[in-house]
Amino acid sequence: KDVKIQVEFNPERIAEYRLIGYETRALNREDFNNDRIDAGEIGSGHSVTAIYEITPKGSLAQRIDDLRYSAAEAAKDETNPSREMAFFKIRYKAPDGDSSKLLTTPVTDPLAVDDIAKTSDDVRFSVAVAGFAQKLRDTDATANYTYGSILGLASAARGADPFGYRAEFLQLVRLADSLDR
């Protein structure tokens, strides 16, 4: 039924982050615990993928300066150890429920993957789809990312495609590439 997701990034570990997509589903922070405010709906047995672009603290890719006054001190608190990259919260209502239930988990180094090639076909294909959407929107983040790169990532991650949707996506990428030339 109703599902809300909130991710809090540790400023000691993550310099910048960007959620890709979901612009129309933005929720005010204070509304996360309010059961009267709806977010998105997910049918039973379905799943959702959220993709974040992150810049680790101290990396060369950091595009914005650190804040002078940040939540760094809070990140040193024992309830939020500095080894955590983020804290993930999901709040959901059962189909016949009126009040939500909360699930939480820290995102730590053992959960991180240092190379996209080490992820599942579904993750790689999802990233290719998100990259394609960003490329079509002509965002700065994909200025140097080619349709060929998107096609290569998606093709290698095609996996099982019983209804042909992934093959259809590959055709869309090829079409966009040919129109872009």
mmCIF file of C-alpha atoms in Angstrom:
data_model
loop_
_atom_site.group_PDB
_atom_site.id
_atom_site.type_symbol
_atom_site.label_atom_id
_atom_site.label_comp_id
_atom_site.label_asym_id
_atom_site.label_seq_id
_atom_site.Cartn_x
_atom_site.Cartn_y
_atom_site.Cartn_z
ATOM 1 C CA LYS A 1 0.000 0.000 0.000
ATOM 2 C CA ASP A 2 1.573 3.317 1.049
ATOM 3 C CA VAL A 3 5.389 3.369 1.202
ATOM 4 C CA LYS A 4 7.830 6.095 2.233
ATOM 5 C CA ILE A 5 11.597 5.857 1.971
ATOM 6 C CA GLN A 6 14.114 8.167 3.606
ATOM 7 C CA VAL A 7 17.898 7.994 3.262
ATOM 8 C CA GLU A 8 20.161 10.091 5.466
ATOM 9 C CA PHE A 9 23.787 10.361 4.324
ATOM 10 C CA ASN A 10 26.634 10.648 6.815
ATOM 11 C CA PRO A 11 28.461 13.950 6.085
ATOM 12 C CA GLU A 12 31.689 12.434 7.436
ATOM 13 C CA ARG A 13 31.655 9.885 4.586
ATOM 14 C CA ILE A 14 29.550 11.376 1.768
ATOM 15 C CA ALA A 15 30.282 14.856 0.379
ATOM 16 C CA GLU A 16 27.416 15.001 -2.134
ATOM 17 C CA TYR A 17 24.482 12.917 -3.219
ATOM 18 C CA ARG A 18 21.773 13.124 -5.833
ATOM 19 C CA LEU A 19 18.626 11.036 -6.155
ATOM 20 C CA ILE A 20 18.031 10.205 -9.795
ATOM 21 C CA GLY A 21 14.373 10.485 -10.685
ATOM 22 C CA TYR A 22 11.411 10.626 -8.302
ATOM 23 C CA GLU A 23 11.180 14.431 -8.529
ATOM 24 C CA THR A 24 7.400 14.231 -8.355
ATOM 25 C CA ARG A 25 7.543 12.050 -5.240
ATOM 26 C CA ALA A 26 9.563 14.407 -3.026
ATOM 27 C CA LEU A 27 8.401 14.360 0.562
ATOM 28 C CA ASN A 28 9.131 16.918 3.259
ATOM 29 C CA ARG A 29 11.336 15.483 5.981
ATOM 30 C CA GLU A 30 8.747 16.204 8.662
ATOM 31 C CA ASP A 31 6.083 14.266 6.724
ATOM 32 C CA PHE A 32 7.943 10.937 6.888
ATOM 33 C CA ASN A 33 6.369 9.962 10.233
ATOM 34 C CA ASN A 34 2.942 11.427 9.433
ATOM 35 C CA ASP A 35 0.588 8.586 8.436
ATOM 36 C CA ARG A 36 -1.938 11.096 7.071
ATOM 37 C CA ILE A 37 0.505 12.177 4.342
ATOM 38 C CA ASP A 38 0.701 9.703 1.480
ATOM 39 C CA ALA A 39 3.818 9.118 -0.570
ATOM 40 C CA GLY A 40 3.997 6.389 -3.202
ATOM 41 C CA GLU A 41 2.080 3.170 -3.512
ATOM 42 C CA ILE A 42 3.625 -0.193 -4.244
ATOM 43 C CA GLY A 43 1.497 -3.243 -4.877
ATOM 44 C CA SER A 44 2.149 -6.418 -2.957
ATOM 45 C CA GLY A 45 4.948 -8.412 -4.572
ATOM 46 C CA HIS A 46 6.295 -5.419 -6.535
ATOM 47 C CA SER A 47 9.588 -3.633 -6.040
ATOM 48 C CA VAL A 48 11.066 -0.168 -6.508
ATOM 49 C CA THR A 49 14.636 0.823 -7.307
ATOM 50 C CA ALA A 50 16.058 4.133 -6.130
ATOM 51 C CA ILE A 51 19.415 5.163 -7.557
ATOM 52 C CA TYR A 52 21.638 7.710 -5.857
ATOM 53 C CA GLU A 53 24.759 9.232 -7.323
ATOM 54 C CA ILE A 54 27.152 9.770 -4.419
ATOM 55 C CA THR A 55 30.513 11.493 -4.067
ATOM 56 C CA PRO A 56 32.620 10.111 -1.214
ATOM 57 C CA LYS A 57 34.205 12.681 1.105
ATOM 58 C CA GLY A 58 37.656 13.698 -0.117
ATOM 59 C CA SER A 59 37.253 12.323 -3.638
ATOM 60 C CA LEU A 60 38.477 14.308 -6.608
ATOM 61 C CA ALA A 61 34.975 14.415 -8.071
ATOM 62 C CA GLN A 62 33.545 16.626 -5.291
ATOM 63 C CA ARG A 63 31.852 19.578 -7.028
ATOM 64 C CA ILE A 64 30.728 21.670 -4.068
ATOM 65 C CA ASP A 65 32.591 22.965 -1.030
ATOM 66 C CA ASP A 66 32.001 21.523 2.429
ATOM 67 C CA LEU A 67 29.636 23.496 4.627
ATOM 68 C CA ARG A 68 31.260 25.495 7.418
ATOM 69 C CA TYR A 69 28.557 24.386 9.841
ATOM 70 C CA SER A 70 27.498 20.829 9.126
ATOM 71 C CA ALA A 71 26.141 17.812 10.920
ATOM 72 C CA ALA A 72 29.685 16.413 11.268
ATOM 73 C CA GLU A 73 29.538 16.449 15.052
ATOM 74 C CA ALA A 74 26.302 14.442 15.010
ATOM 75 C CA ALA A 75 28.001 11.917 12.750
ATOM 76 C CA LYS A 76 30.557 11.215 15.489
ATOM 77 C CA ASP A 77 27.830 10.181 17.937
ATOM 78 C CA GLU A 78 27.927 6.467 18.817
ATOM 79 C CA THR A 79 24.374 5.995 17.517
ATOM 80 C CA ASN A 80 25.613 7.074 14.090
ATOM 81 C CA PRO A 81 29.137 5.634 13.800
ATOM 82 C CA SER A 82 31.446 7.288 11.294
ATOM 83 C CA ARG A 83 31.814 3.967 9.463
ATOM 84 C CA GLU A 84 28.223 4.283 8.217
ATOM 85 C CA MET A 85 27.753 5.855 4.813
ATOM 86 C CA ALA A 86 24.022 6.343 5.267
ATOM 87 C CA PHE A 87 20.998 5.297 7.263
ATOM 88 C CA PHE A 88 18.033 3.849 5.379
ATOM 89 C CA LYS A 89 14.462 4.055 6.668
ATOM 90 C CA ILE A 90 11.312 2.676 5.110
ATOM 91 C CA ARG A 91 7.822 3.206 6.465
ATOM 92 C CA TYR A 92 4.952 1.160 5.075
ATOM 93 C CA LYS A 93 1.300 0.415 5.674
ATOM 94 C CA ALA A 94 -0.176 -3.019 5.240
ATOM 95 C CA PRO A 95 -3.024 -3.143 2.677
ATOM 96 C CA ASP A 96 -5.626 -3.236 5.448
ATOM 97 C CA GLY A 97 -3.700 -1.066 7.937
ATOM 98 C CA ASP A 98 -4.143 2.493 9.110
ATOM 99 C CA SER A 99 -0.820 3.000 10.868
ATOM 100 C CA SER A 100 2.601 2.531 9.362
ATOM 101 C CA LYS A 101 5.468 0.286 10.432
ATOM 102 C CA LEU A 102 9.114 1.379 10.375
ATOM 103 C CA LEU A 103 12.110 -0.646 9.168
ATOM 104 C CA THR A 104 15.660 0.747 9.405
ATOM 105 C CA THR A 105 19.179 -0.335 8.512
ATOM 106 C CA PRO A 106 22.592 1.327 8.354
ATOM 107 C CA VAL A 107 24.433 1.327 5.027
ATOM 108 C CA THR A 108 27.999 0.230 5.801
ATOM 109 C CA ASP A 109 31.143 -0.572 3.809
ATOM 110 C CA PRO A 110 30.410 -4.312 3.446
ATOM 111 C CA LEU A 111 27.276 -3.367 1.477
ATOM 112 C CA ALA A 112 29.221 -1.151 -0.947
ATOM 113 C CA VAL A 113 30.434 -2.368 -4.324
ATOM 114 C CA ASP A 114 33.479 -0.677 -5.845
ATOM 115 C CA ASP A 115 32.732 -1.636 -9.453
ATOM 116 C CA ILE A 116 29.370 -1.683 -11.192
ATOM 117 C CA ALA A 117 30.452 -4.855 -13.025
ATOM 118 C CA LYS A 118 30.226 -6.672 -9.666
ATOM 119 C CA THR A 119 26.505 -5.920 -9.300
ATOM 120 C CA SER A 120 23.538 -7.938 -10.514
ATOM 121 C CA ASP A 121 22.085 -7.711 -14.019
ATOM 122 C CA ASP A 122 19.033 -5.959 -12.573
ATOM 123 C CA VAL A 123 21.111 -3.267 -10.866
ATOM 124 C CA ARG A 124 23.259 -2.637 -13.955
ATOM 125 C CA PHE A 125 20.218 -2.536 -16.225
ATOM 126 C CA SER A 126 18.453 -0.118 -13.838
ATOM 127 C CA VAL A 127 21.497 2.164 -13.862
ATOM 128 C CA ALA A 128 21.528 2.076 -17.676
ATOM 129 C CA VAL A 129 17.836 3.060 -17.746
ATOM 130 C CA ALA A 130 18.437 5.897 -15.263
ATOM 131 C CA GLY A 131 21.464 7.051 -17.272
ATOM 132 C CA PHE A 132 19.362 7.041 -20.438
ATOM 133 C CA ALA A 133 16.655 9.135 -18.775
ATOM 134 C CA GLN A 134 19.252 11.620 -17.565
ATOM 135 C CA LYS A 135 20.851 11.716 -21.034
ATOM 136 C CA LEU A 136 17.487 12.459 -22.640
ATOM 137 C CA ARG A 137 16.991 15.306 -20.166
ATOM 138 C CA ASP A 138 20.429 16.607 -21.203
ATOM 139 C CA THR A 139 21.682 16.925 -17.629
ATOM 140 C CA ASP A 140 25.229 18.063 -16.889
ATOM 141 C CA ALA A 141 25.842 14.769 -15.084
ATOM 142 C CA THR A 142 25.638 12.845 -18.378
ATOM 143 C CA ALA A 143 27.422 15.336 -20.632
ATOM 144 C CA ASN A 144 30.324 12.917 -21.171
ATOM 145 C CA TYR A 145 28.242 9.736 -20.992
ATOM 146 C CA THR A 146 27.445 8.446 -24.475
ATOM 147 C CA TYR A 147 24.498 6.464 -25.774
ATOM 148 C CA GLY A 148 27.081 3.829 -26.694
ATOM 149 C CA SER A 149 28.082 3.547 -23.015
ATOM 150 C CA ILE A 150 24.434 3.205 -22.009
ATOM 151 C CA LEU A 151 23.880 0.598 -24.700
ATOM 152 C CA GLY A 152 26.973 -1.343 -23.636
ATOM 153 C CA LEU A 153 25.953 -1.402 -19.974
ATOM 154 C CA ALA A 154 22.349 -2.382 -20.745
ATOM 155 C CA SER A 155 23.316 -5.023 -23.315
ATOM 156 C CA ALA A 156 25.731 -6.719 -20.919
ATOM 157 C CA ALA A 157 23.037 -6.700 -18.218
ATOM 158 C CA ARG A 158 20.082 -7.724 -20.383
ATOM 159 C CA GLY A 159 19.621 -11.005 -18.532
ATOM 160 C CA ALA A 160 16.254 -12.741 -18.660
ATOM 161 C CA ASP A 161 13.786 -10.813 -20.813
ATOM 162 C CA PRO A 162 10.609 -12.938 -21.046
ATOM 163 C CA PHE A 163 8.408 -10.087 -22.300
ATOM 164 C CA GLY A 164 10.999 -8.344 -24.491
ATOM 165 C CA TYR A 165 10.967 -5.088 -22.513
ATOM 166 C CA ARG A 166 14.741 -4.988 -22.164
ATOM 167 C CA ALA A 167 15.213 -5.636 -25.896
ATOM 168 C CA GLU A 168 12.751 -2.807 -26.569
ATOM 169 C CA PHE A 169 14.784 -0.517 -24.304
ATOM 170 C CA LEU A 170 17.949 -1.357 -26.238
ATOM 171 C CA GLN A 171 16.136 -0.353 -29.447
ATOM 172 C CA LEU A 172 15.140 2.977 -27.868
ATOM 173 C CA VAL A 173 18.766 3.691 -26.956
ATOM 174 C CA ARG A 174 19.887 2.878 -30.504
ATOM 175 C CA LEU A 175 17.172 5.152 -31.902
ATOM 176 C CA ALA A 176 18.121 8.046 -29.605
ATOM 177 C CA ASP A 177 21.766 7.586 -30.549
ATOM 178 C CA SER A 178 20.940 7.713 -34.282
ATOM 179 C CA LEU A 179 18.807 10.840 -33.815
ATOM 180 C CA ASP A 180 21.535 12.528 -31.775
ATOM 181 C CA ARG A 181 24.147 12.234 -34.531
#
